[in-house]
Coordinates of C-alpha atoms and ligand atoms in Angstrom, one line a residue:
X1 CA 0.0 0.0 0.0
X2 CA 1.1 3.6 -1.1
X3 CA 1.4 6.3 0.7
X4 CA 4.0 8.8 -1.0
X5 CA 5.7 9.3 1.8
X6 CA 9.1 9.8 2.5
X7 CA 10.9 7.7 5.4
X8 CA 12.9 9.5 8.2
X9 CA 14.2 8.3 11.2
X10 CA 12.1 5.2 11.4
X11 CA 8.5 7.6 10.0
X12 CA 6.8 8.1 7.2
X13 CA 6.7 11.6 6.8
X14 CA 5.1 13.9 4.0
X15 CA 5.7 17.3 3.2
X16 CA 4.7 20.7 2.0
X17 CA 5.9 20.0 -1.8
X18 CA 4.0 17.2 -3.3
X19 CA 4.1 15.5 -7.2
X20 CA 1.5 13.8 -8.8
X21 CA 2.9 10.5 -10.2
X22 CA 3.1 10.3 -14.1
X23 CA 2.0 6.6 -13.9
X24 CA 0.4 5.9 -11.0
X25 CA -3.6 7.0 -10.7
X26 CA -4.4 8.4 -7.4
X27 CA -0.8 9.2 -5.6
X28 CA 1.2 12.0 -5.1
X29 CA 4.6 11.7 -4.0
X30 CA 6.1 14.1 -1.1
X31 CA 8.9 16.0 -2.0
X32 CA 11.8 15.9 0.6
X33 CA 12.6 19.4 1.8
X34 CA 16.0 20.3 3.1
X35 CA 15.1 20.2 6.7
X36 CA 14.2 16.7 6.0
X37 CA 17.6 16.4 4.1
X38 CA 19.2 17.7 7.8
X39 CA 17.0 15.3 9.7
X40 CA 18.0 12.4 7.7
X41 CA 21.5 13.0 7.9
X42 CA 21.9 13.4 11.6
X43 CA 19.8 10.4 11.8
X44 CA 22.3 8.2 9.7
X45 CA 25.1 9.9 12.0
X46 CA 23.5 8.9 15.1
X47 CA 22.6 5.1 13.6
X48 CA 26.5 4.8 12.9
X49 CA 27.8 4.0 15.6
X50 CA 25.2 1.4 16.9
X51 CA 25.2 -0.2 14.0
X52 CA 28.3 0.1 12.7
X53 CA 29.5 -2.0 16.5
X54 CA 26.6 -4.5 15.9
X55 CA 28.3 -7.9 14.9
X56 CA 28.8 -9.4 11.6
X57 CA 26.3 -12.2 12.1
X58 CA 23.8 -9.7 13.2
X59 CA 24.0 -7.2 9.9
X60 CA 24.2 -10.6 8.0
X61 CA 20.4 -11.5 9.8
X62 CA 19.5 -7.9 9.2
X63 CA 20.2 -8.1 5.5
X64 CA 18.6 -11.3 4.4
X65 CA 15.5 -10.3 6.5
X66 CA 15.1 -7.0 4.1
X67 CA 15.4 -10.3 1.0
X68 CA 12.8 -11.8 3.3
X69 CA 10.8 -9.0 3.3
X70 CA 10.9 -8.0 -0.4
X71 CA 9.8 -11.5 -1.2
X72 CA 6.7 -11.2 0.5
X73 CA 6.2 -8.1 -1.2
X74 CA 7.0 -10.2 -4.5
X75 CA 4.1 -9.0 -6.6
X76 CA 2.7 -6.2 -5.6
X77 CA 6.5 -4.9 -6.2
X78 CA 6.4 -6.1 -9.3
X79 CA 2.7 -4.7 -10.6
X80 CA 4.1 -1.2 -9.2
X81 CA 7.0 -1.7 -11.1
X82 CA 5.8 -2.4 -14.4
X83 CA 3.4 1.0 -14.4
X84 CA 6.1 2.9 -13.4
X85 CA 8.6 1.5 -16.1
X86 CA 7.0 0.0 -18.7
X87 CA 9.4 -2.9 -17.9
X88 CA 7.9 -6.6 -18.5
X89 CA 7.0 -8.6 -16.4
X90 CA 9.5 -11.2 -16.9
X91 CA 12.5 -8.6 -16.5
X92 CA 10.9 -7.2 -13.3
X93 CA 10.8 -10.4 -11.5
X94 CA 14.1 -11.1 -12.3
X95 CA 15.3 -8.0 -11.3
X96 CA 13.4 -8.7 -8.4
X97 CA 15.5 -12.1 -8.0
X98 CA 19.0 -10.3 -8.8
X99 CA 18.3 -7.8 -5.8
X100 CA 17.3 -10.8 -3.2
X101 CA 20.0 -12.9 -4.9
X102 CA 22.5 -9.6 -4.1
X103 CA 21.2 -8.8 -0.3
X104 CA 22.0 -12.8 0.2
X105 CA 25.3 -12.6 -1.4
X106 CA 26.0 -9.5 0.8
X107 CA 25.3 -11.5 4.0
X108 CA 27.0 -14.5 3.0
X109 CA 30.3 -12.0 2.2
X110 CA 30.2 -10.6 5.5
X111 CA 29.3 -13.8 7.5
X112 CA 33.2 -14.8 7.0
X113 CA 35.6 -12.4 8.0
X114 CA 37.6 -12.6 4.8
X115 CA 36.6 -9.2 3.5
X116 CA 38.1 -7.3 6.3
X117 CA 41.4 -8.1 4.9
X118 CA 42.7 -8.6 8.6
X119 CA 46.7 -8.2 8.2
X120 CA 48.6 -8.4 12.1
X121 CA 52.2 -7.9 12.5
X122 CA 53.1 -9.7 15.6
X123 CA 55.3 -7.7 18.1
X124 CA 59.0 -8.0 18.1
X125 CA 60.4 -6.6 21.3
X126 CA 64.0 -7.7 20.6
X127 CA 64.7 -6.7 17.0
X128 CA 67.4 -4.1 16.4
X129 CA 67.9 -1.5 16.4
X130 CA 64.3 -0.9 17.1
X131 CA 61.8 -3.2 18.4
X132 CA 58.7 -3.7 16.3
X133 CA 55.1 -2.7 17.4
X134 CA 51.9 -5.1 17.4
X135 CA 49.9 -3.7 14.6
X136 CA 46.4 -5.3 13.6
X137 CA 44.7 -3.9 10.3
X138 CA 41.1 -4.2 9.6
X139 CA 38.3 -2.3 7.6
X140 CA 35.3 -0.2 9.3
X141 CA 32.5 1.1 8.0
X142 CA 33.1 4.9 6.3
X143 CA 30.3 6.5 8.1
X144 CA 26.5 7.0 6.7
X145 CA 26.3 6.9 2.8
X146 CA 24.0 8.3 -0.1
X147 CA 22.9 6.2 -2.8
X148 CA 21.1 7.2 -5.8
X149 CA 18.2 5.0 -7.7
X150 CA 19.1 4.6 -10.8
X151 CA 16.1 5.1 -13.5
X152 CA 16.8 1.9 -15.5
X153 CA 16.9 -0.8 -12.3
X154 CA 13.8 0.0 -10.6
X155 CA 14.7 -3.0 -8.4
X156 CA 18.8 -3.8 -8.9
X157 CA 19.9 -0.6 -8.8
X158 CA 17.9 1.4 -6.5
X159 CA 16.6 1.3 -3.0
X160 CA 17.4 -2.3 -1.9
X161 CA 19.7 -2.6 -4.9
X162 CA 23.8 -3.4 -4.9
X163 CA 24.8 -0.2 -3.5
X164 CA 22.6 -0.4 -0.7
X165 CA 23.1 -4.1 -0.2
X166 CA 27.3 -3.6 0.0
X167 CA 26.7 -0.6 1.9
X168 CA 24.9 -1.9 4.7
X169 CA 27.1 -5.0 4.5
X170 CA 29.7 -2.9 5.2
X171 CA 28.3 -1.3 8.5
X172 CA 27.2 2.3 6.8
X173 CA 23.7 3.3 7.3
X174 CA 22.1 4.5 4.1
X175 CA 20.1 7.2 2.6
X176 CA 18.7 6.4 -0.2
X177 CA 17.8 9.3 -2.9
X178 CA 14.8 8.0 -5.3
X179 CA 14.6 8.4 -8.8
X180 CA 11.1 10.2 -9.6
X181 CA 10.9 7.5 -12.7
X182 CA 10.2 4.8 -9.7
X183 CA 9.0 6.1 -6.7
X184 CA 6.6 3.5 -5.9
X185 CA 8.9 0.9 -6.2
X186 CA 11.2 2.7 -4.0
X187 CA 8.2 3.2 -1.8
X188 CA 7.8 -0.4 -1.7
X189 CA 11.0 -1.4 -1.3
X190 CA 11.5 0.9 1.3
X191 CA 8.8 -0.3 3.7
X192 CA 10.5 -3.9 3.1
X193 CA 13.4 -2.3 4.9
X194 CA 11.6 -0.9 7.3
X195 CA 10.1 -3.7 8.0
X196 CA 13.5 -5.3 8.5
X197 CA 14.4 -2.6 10.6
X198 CA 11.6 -3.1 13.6
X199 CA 11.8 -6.9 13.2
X200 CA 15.8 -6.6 13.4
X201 CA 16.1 -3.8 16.4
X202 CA 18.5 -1.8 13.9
X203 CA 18.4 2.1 14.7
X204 CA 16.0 3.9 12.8
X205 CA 18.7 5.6 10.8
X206 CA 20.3 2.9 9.4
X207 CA 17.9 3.1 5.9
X208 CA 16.2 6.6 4.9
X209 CA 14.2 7.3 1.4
X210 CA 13.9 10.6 0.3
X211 CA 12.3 11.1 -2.6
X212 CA 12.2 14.4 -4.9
X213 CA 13.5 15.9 -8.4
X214 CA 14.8 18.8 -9.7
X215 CA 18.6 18.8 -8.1
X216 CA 17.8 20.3 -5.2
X217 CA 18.3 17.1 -2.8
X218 CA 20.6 15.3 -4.5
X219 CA 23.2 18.4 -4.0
X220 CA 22.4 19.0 -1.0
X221 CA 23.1 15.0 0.3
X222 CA 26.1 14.9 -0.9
X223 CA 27.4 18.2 0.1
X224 CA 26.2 17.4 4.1
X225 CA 29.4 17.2 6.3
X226 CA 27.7 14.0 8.2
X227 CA 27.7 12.2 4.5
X228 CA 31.3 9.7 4.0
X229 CA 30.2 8.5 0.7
X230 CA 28.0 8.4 -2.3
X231 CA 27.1 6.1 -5.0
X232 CA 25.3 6.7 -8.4
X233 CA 24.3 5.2 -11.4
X234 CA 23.1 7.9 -14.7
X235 CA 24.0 10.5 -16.5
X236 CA 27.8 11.5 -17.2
X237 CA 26.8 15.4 -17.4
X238 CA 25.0 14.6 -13.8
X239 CA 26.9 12.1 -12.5
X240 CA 30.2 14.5 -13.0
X241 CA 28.4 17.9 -11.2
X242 CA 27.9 15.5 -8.2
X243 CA 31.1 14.3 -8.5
X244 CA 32.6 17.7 -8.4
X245 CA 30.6 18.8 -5.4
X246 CA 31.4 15.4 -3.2
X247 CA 35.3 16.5 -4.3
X248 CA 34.8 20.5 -3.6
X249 CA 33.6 19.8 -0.1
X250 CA 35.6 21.2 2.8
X251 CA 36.2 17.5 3.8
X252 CA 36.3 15.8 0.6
X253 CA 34.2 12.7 0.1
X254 CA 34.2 9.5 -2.8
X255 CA 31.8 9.5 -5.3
X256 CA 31.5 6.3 -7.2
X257 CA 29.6 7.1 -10.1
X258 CA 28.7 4.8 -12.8
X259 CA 28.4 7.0 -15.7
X260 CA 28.6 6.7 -19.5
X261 CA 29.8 3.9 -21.8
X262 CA 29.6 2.3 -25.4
X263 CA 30.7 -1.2 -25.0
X264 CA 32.3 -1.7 -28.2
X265 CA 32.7 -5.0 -29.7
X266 CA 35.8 -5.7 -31.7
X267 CA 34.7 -8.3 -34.8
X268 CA 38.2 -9.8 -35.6
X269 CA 39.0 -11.3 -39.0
X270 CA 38.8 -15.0 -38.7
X271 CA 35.2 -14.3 -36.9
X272 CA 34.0 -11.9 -39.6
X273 CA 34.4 -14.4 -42.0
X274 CA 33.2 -17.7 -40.3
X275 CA 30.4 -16.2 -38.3
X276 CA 29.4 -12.8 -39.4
X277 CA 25.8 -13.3 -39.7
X278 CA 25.2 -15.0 -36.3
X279 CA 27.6 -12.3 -34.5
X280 CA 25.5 -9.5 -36.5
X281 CA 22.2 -10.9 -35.4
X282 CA 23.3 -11.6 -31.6
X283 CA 24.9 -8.1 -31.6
X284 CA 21.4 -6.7 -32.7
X285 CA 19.4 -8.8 -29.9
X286 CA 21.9 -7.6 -27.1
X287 CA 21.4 -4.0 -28.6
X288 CA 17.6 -4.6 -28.5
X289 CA 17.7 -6.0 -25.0
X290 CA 15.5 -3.6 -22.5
X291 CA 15.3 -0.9 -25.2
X292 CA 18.7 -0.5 -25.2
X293 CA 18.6 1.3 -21.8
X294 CA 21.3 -1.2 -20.2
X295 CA 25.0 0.2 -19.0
X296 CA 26.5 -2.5 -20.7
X297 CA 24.9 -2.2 -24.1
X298 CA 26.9 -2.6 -27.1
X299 CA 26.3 0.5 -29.1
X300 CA 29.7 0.6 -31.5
X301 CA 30.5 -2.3 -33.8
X302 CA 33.9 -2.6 -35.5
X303 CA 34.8 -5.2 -38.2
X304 CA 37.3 -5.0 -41.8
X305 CA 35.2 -3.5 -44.7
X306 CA 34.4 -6.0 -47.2
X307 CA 31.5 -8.8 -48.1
X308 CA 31.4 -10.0 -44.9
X309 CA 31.3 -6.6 -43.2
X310 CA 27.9 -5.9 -45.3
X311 CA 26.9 -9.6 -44.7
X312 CA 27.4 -8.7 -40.7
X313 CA 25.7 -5.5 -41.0
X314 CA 22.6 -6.9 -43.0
X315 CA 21.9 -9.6 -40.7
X316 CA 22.1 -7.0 -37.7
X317 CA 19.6 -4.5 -39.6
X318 CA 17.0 -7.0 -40.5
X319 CA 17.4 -8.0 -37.2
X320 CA 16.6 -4.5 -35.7
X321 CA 14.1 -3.7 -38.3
X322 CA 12.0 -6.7 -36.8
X323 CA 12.2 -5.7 -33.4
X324 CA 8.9 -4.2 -31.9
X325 CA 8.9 -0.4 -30.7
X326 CA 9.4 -0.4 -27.1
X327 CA 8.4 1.7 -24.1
X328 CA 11.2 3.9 -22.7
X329 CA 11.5 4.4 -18.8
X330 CA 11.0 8.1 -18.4
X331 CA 10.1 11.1 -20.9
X332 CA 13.2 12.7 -20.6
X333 CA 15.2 9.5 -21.8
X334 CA 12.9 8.9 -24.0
X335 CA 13.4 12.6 -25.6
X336 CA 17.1 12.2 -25.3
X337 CA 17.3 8.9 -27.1
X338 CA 15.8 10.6 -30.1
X339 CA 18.1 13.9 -29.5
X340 CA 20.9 11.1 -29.7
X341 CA 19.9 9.1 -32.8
X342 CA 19.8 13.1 -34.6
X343 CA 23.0 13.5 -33.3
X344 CA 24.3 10.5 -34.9
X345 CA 22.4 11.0 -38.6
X346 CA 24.0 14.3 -39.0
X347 CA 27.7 12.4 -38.9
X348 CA 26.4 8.4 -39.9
X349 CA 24.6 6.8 -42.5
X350 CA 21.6 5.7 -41.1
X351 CA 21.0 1.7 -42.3
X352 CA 17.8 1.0 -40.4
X353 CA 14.4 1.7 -41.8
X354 CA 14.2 5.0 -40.1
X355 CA 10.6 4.3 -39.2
X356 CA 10.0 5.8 -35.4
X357 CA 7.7 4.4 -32.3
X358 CA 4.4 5.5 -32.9
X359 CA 3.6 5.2 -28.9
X360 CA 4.3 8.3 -26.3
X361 CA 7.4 7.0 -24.3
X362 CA 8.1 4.7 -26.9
X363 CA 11.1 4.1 -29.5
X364 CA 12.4 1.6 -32.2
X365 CA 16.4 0.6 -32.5
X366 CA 18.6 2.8 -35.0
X367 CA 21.5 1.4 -36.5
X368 CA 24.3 3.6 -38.4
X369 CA 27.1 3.3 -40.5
X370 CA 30.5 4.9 -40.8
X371 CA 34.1 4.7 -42.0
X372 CA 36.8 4.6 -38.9
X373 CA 38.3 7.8 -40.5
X374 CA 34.7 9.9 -40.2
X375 CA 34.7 7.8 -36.4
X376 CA 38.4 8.9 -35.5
X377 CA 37.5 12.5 -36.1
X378 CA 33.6 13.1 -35.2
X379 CA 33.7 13.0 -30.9
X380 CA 30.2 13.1 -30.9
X381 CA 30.2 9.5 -32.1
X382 CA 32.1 8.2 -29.2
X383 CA 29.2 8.9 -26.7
X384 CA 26.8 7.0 -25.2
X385 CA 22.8 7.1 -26.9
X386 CA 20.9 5.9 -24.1
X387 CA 18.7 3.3 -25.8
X388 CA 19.2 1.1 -29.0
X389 CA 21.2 3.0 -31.0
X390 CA 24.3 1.1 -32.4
X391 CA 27.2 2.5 -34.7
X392 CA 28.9 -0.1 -37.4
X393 CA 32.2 1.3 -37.7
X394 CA 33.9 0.1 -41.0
X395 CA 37.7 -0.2 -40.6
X396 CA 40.2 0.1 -43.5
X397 CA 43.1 -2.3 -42.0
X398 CA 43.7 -4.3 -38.6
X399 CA 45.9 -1.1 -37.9
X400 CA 43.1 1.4 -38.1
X401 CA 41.3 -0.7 -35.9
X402 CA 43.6 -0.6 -33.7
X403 CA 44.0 3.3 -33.9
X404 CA 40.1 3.2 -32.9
X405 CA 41.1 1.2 -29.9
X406 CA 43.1 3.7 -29.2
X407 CA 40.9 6.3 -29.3
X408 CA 38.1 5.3 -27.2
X409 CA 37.0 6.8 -24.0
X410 CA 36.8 4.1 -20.9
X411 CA 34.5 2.0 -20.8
X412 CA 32.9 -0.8 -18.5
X413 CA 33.7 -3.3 -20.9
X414 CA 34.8 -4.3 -24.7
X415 CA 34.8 -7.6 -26.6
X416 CA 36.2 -9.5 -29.1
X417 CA 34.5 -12.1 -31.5
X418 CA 37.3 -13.9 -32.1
X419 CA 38.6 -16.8 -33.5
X420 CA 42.0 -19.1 -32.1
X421 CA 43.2 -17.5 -35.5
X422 CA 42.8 -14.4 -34.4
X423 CA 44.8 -14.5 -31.6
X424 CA 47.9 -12.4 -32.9
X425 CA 45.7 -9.6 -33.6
X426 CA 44.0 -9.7 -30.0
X427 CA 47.4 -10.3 -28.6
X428 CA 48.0 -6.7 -30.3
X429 CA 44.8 -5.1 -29.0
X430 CA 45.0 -6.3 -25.3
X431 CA 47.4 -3.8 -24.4
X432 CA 45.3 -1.3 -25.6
X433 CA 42.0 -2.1 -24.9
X434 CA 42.8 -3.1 -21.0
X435 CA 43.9 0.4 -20.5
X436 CA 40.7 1.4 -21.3
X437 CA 37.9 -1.4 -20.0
X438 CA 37.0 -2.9 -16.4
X439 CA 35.8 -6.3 -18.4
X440 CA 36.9 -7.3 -21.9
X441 CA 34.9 -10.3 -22.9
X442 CA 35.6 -12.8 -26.1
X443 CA 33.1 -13.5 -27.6
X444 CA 29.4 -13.4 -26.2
X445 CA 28.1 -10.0 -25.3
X446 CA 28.4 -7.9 -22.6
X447 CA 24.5 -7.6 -21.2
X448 CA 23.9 -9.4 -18.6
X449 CA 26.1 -8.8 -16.0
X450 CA 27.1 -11.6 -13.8
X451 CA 26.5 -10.8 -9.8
X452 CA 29.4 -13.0 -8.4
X453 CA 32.9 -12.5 -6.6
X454 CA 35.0 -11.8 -10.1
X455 CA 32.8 -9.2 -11.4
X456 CA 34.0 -5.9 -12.2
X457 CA 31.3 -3.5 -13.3
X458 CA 33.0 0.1 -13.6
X459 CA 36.0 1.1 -16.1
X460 CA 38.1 4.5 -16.6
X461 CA 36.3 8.0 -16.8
X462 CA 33.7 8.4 -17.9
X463 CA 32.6 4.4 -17.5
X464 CA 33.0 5.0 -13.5
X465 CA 34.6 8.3 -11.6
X466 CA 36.6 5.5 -10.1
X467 CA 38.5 2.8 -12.0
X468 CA 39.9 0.9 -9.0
X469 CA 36.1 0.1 -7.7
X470 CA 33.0 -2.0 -8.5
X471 CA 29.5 -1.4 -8.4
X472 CA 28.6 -5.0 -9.1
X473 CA 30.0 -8.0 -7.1
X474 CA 31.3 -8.5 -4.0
X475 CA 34.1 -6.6 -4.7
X476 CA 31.5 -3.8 -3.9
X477 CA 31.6 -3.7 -0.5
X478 CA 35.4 -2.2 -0.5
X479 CA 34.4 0.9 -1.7
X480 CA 32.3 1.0 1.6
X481 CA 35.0 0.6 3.9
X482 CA 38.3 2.2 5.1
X483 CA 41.6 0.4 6.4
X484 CA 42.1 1.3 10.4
X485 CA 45.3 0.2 12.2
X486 CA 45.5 -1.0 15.9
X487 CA 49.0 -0.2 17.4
X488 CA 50.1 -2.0 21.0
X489 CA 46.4 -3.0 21.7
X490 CA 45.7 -4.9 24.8
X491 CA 43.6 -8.3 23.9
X492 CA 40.8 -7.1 26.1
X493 CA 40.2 -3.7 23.4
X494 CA 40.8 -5.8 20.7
X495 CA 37.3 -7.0 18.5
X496 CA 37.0 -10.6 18.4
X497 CA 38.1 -10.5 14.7
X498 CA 41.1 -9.3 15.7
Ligands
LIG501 P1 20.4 11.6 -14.3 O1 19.8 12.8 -15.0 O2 21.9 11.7 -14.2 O3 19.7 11.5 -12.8 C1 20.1 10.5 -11.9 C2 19.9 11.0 -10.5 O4 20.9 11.9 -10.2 C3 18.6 11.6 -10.3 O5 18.1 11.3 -8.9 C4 18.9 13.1 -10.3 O6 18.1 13.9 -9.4 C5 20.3 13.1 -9.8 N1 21.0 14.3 -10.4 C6 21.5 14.3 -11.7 N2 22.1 15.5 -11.9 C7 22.1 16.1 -10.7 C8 22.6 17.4 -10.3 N3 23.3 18.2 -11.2 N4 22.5 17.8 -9.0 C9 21.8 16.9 -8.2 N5 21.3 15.8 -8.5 C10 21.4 15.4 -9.8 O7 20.1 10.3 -15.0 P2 18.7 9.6 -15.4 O8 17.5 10.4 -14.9 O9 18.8 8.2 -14.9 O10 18.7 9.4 -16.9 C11 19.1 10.4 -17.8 C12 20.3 9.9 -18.6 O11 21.2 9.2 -17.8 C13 19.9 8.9 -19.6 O12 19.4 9.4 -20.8 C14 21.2 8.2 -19.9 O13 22.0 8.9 -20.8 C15 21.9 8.2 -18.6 N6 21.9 6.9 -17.8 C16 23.0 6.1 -17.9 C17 23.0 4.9 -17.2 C18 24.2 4.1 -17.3 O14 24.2 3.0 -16.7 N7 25.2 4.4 -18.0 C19 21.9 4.5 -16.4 C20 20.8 5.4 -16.3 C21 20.8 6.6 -17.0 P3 16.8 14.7 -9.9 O15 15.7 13.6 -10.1 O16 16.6 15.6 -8.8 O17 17.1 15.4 -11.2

């Protein structure tokens, strides 16, 4: 049950700014004001330190309750979710799954002490000329956190989503900023938490949803001085102003932002030729996948000009040409998908049908074709078209393909279709391309990204505003958590851990 409130200190509060939902009949959503913004943040300061000292097994309990609790939620979450979207069914309750699935493997992380990284120098009272000091190393939590929904993981990437999940694994309360294109879900989600909360006897502070648009919150979260650490998933043009403030703060803060990225797929020789039309038509259902509104979706294509090129590129446009218009998440990304594919046609050949979505909200795939030359010197290409817009780039030689490797921004991750034949040529790329990549794949495609202990989901600027960090994984957690030394400690100050 709705209320479109926002959640505070353990209440549902409204306030004097409300906003009718675009989707939902009937609900207005309260606007978080700034005192609100204060109240939350002294409240995830004063959680801290109670639940930062509760044990390991006891955050573990508290974080597969909240999977508990969403699961009994199941599908009223997920008939929300599909108004508010336009998502299907079948991707929400998956979604659904992958955030559960996360919030368990979140527990399970921190129910073995592995992740603390625990390093101990035992004393050494006679060495000389000095004697050496006990020192014990661990990790603590950094303090209380914002996260930021994203709009294209109602579920995954948004109240109860990885962030969250690693966050409150790590032992750092969380406020959680909603994005207006799901804030019944968050709503949702949020009372799941709650839930968890009361049942759990976690302070009130440790989980806050404020919901709101137009800047105002988000800027002022992460410039509070009780804030350690933020994490967002969007925009590049947003994700960098945010990133700016958290660095132009009188006590400087991370930002791990997950920002902009093409995912380009390197089609080698020996591949081209054996298997350009399946590699053409996969590429075009990855593209397709969601509308195209994925992180990891492959927009940039690169193979040798020739037959097999156009053989590739036809089975990839038929392909797209068939796919059904679909329903974009918002308005405003629905308007700057089109924006995008306008951007492209004034520098590419367009090679779809050109036919648009008849449908508000809605929009079909674009496909476009250029020479590497017209690529290497139009910037505007390199950037990410939120959506299913996908750029064939037509190299001349295996060395101008390499020359586009080397131009490319970061990115979370680039593949090769490959062949064992084309190994001397990847061999030649690798150095390259791992410069500029978190993941590099052969062969497959990079949607779908695995939620396990080796995946890396964030790249150089402007894939993530932090290349050393994950956002997916359990590698997540680190970005959480700071290293803090214990010199000469007696046993009886020392946590059992230690
Ligand atoms: P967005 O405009 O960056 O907004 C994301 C969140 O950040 C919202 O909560 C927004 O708050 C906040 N925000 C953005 N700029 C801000 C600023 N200057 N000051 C304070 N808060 C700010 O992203 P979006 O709404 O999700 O989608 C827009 C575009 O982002 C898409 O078209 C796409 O290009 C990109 N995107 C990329 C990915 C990816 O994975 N690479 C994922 C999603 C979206 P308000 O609601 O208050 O504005």
């Amino acid at each position: 049950m709705l209320h479109g409130k926002n959640l505070i200190n353990g209440q549902w509060v409204g306030s004097e700014d409300t906003t009718a939902s675009v989707d939902l009949a009937n609900i207005s959503f309260a606007q978080a004001n700034l005192n609100q913004v204060e109240e939350a943040c002294q409240a995830a300061r004063a959680a801290f330190r109670t639940y930062s000292q509760k044990s390991r097994s006891e955050r573990a309990v508290f974080i597969n309750k909240i999977a508990d609790e969403i699961d009994l939620l199941g599908d009223e979450i997920t008939d929300i979710g599909i108004r508010e979207t336009g998502l299907p069914e079948v991707r929400l309750i998956g979604e659904r799954g992958r955030t559960t699935g996360q919030l368990r493997m979140f527990a399970s992380v921190i129910a073995k002490k592995d992740y603390l990284d625990i390093r101990i120098d035992e004393a050494l009272p006679e060495r000389q000329p000095l004697p050496r000091p006990d020192i014990r190393l661990t990790h603590r939590g950094l303090g209380p956190v914002v996260v930021f929904g994203a709009s294209n993981f109602p579920l995954a990437f948004s109240a109860a989503g990885g962030d969250t999940a690693s966050a409150l694994a790590a032992g750092c309360p969380v406020i959680v900023k909603g994005h207006s294109a799901h804030a019944g879900t968050a709503e949702l989600v949020g009372q799941a938490i709650a839930n968890a909360i009361q049942a759990c006897n976690m302070p009130n502070g440790t989980f806050q949803l404020l919901q709101g648009s137009g800047r105002k919150i988000g800027s002022a979260l992460v410039q509070h001085p009780e804030i350690t650490a933020v994490g967002f998933t969007g925009s590049t043009a947003g994700g960098r102003i945010l990133y700016d403030m958290c660095h132009s703060r009188p006590n400087p803060i991370p930002f791990y932002g997950e920002l902009g990225s093409v995912n380009p797929v390197f089609c080698l020789p020996h591949a081209l030729t054996k298997r350009a039309q399946t590699i053409g038509k996969d590429w075009a259902a990855s593209l397709l996948m969601g509308a195209g509104q994925f992180c990891t979706n492959p927009g940039v294509l690169l193979a040798l000009k020739g037959e097999c090129f156009t053989a590739l590129q036809d089975a990839a446009v038929k392909a797209l040409n068939a796919g059904a218009e679909q329903k974009m998440l918002t308005d405003s990304i629905h308007t700057a998908y089109h924006d995008g594919i306008s951007k492209f046609a004034r520098s590419a050949q367009e090679i779809t049908d050109g036919q648009r979505a008849q449908n508000p909200r809605h929009s079909r795939a674009a496909g476009f074709r250029v020479d590497a030359s017209t690529w290497l010197n139009t910037p505007s290409l390199h950037e990410e078209v939120f959506g299913a817009a996908g750029i064939f780039v037509e190299c001349d030689s295996e060395q101008q393909m390499m020359q586009v490797a080397q131009e490319l921004q970061g990115q979370l991750t680039i593949t090769l279709q490959m062949e064992e034949s084309d190994t001397d040529l990847a061999k030649a790329l690798l150095p390259i391309i791992e410069e500029k990549a978190g993941r590099i794949l052969c062969n497959g495609f990079p949607t779908g990204v695995e939620v396990s202990s080796a995946m890396m989901h964030g790249g150089p600027y402007p894939a993530s505003t932090d290349s050393r960090s994950t956002s997916v994984g359990t590698l997540a957690i680190a970005r959480w958590l700071r290293p803090l030394a214990f010199q000469n400690f007696p046993a009886s100050l020392l946590d059992a851990d230690l």
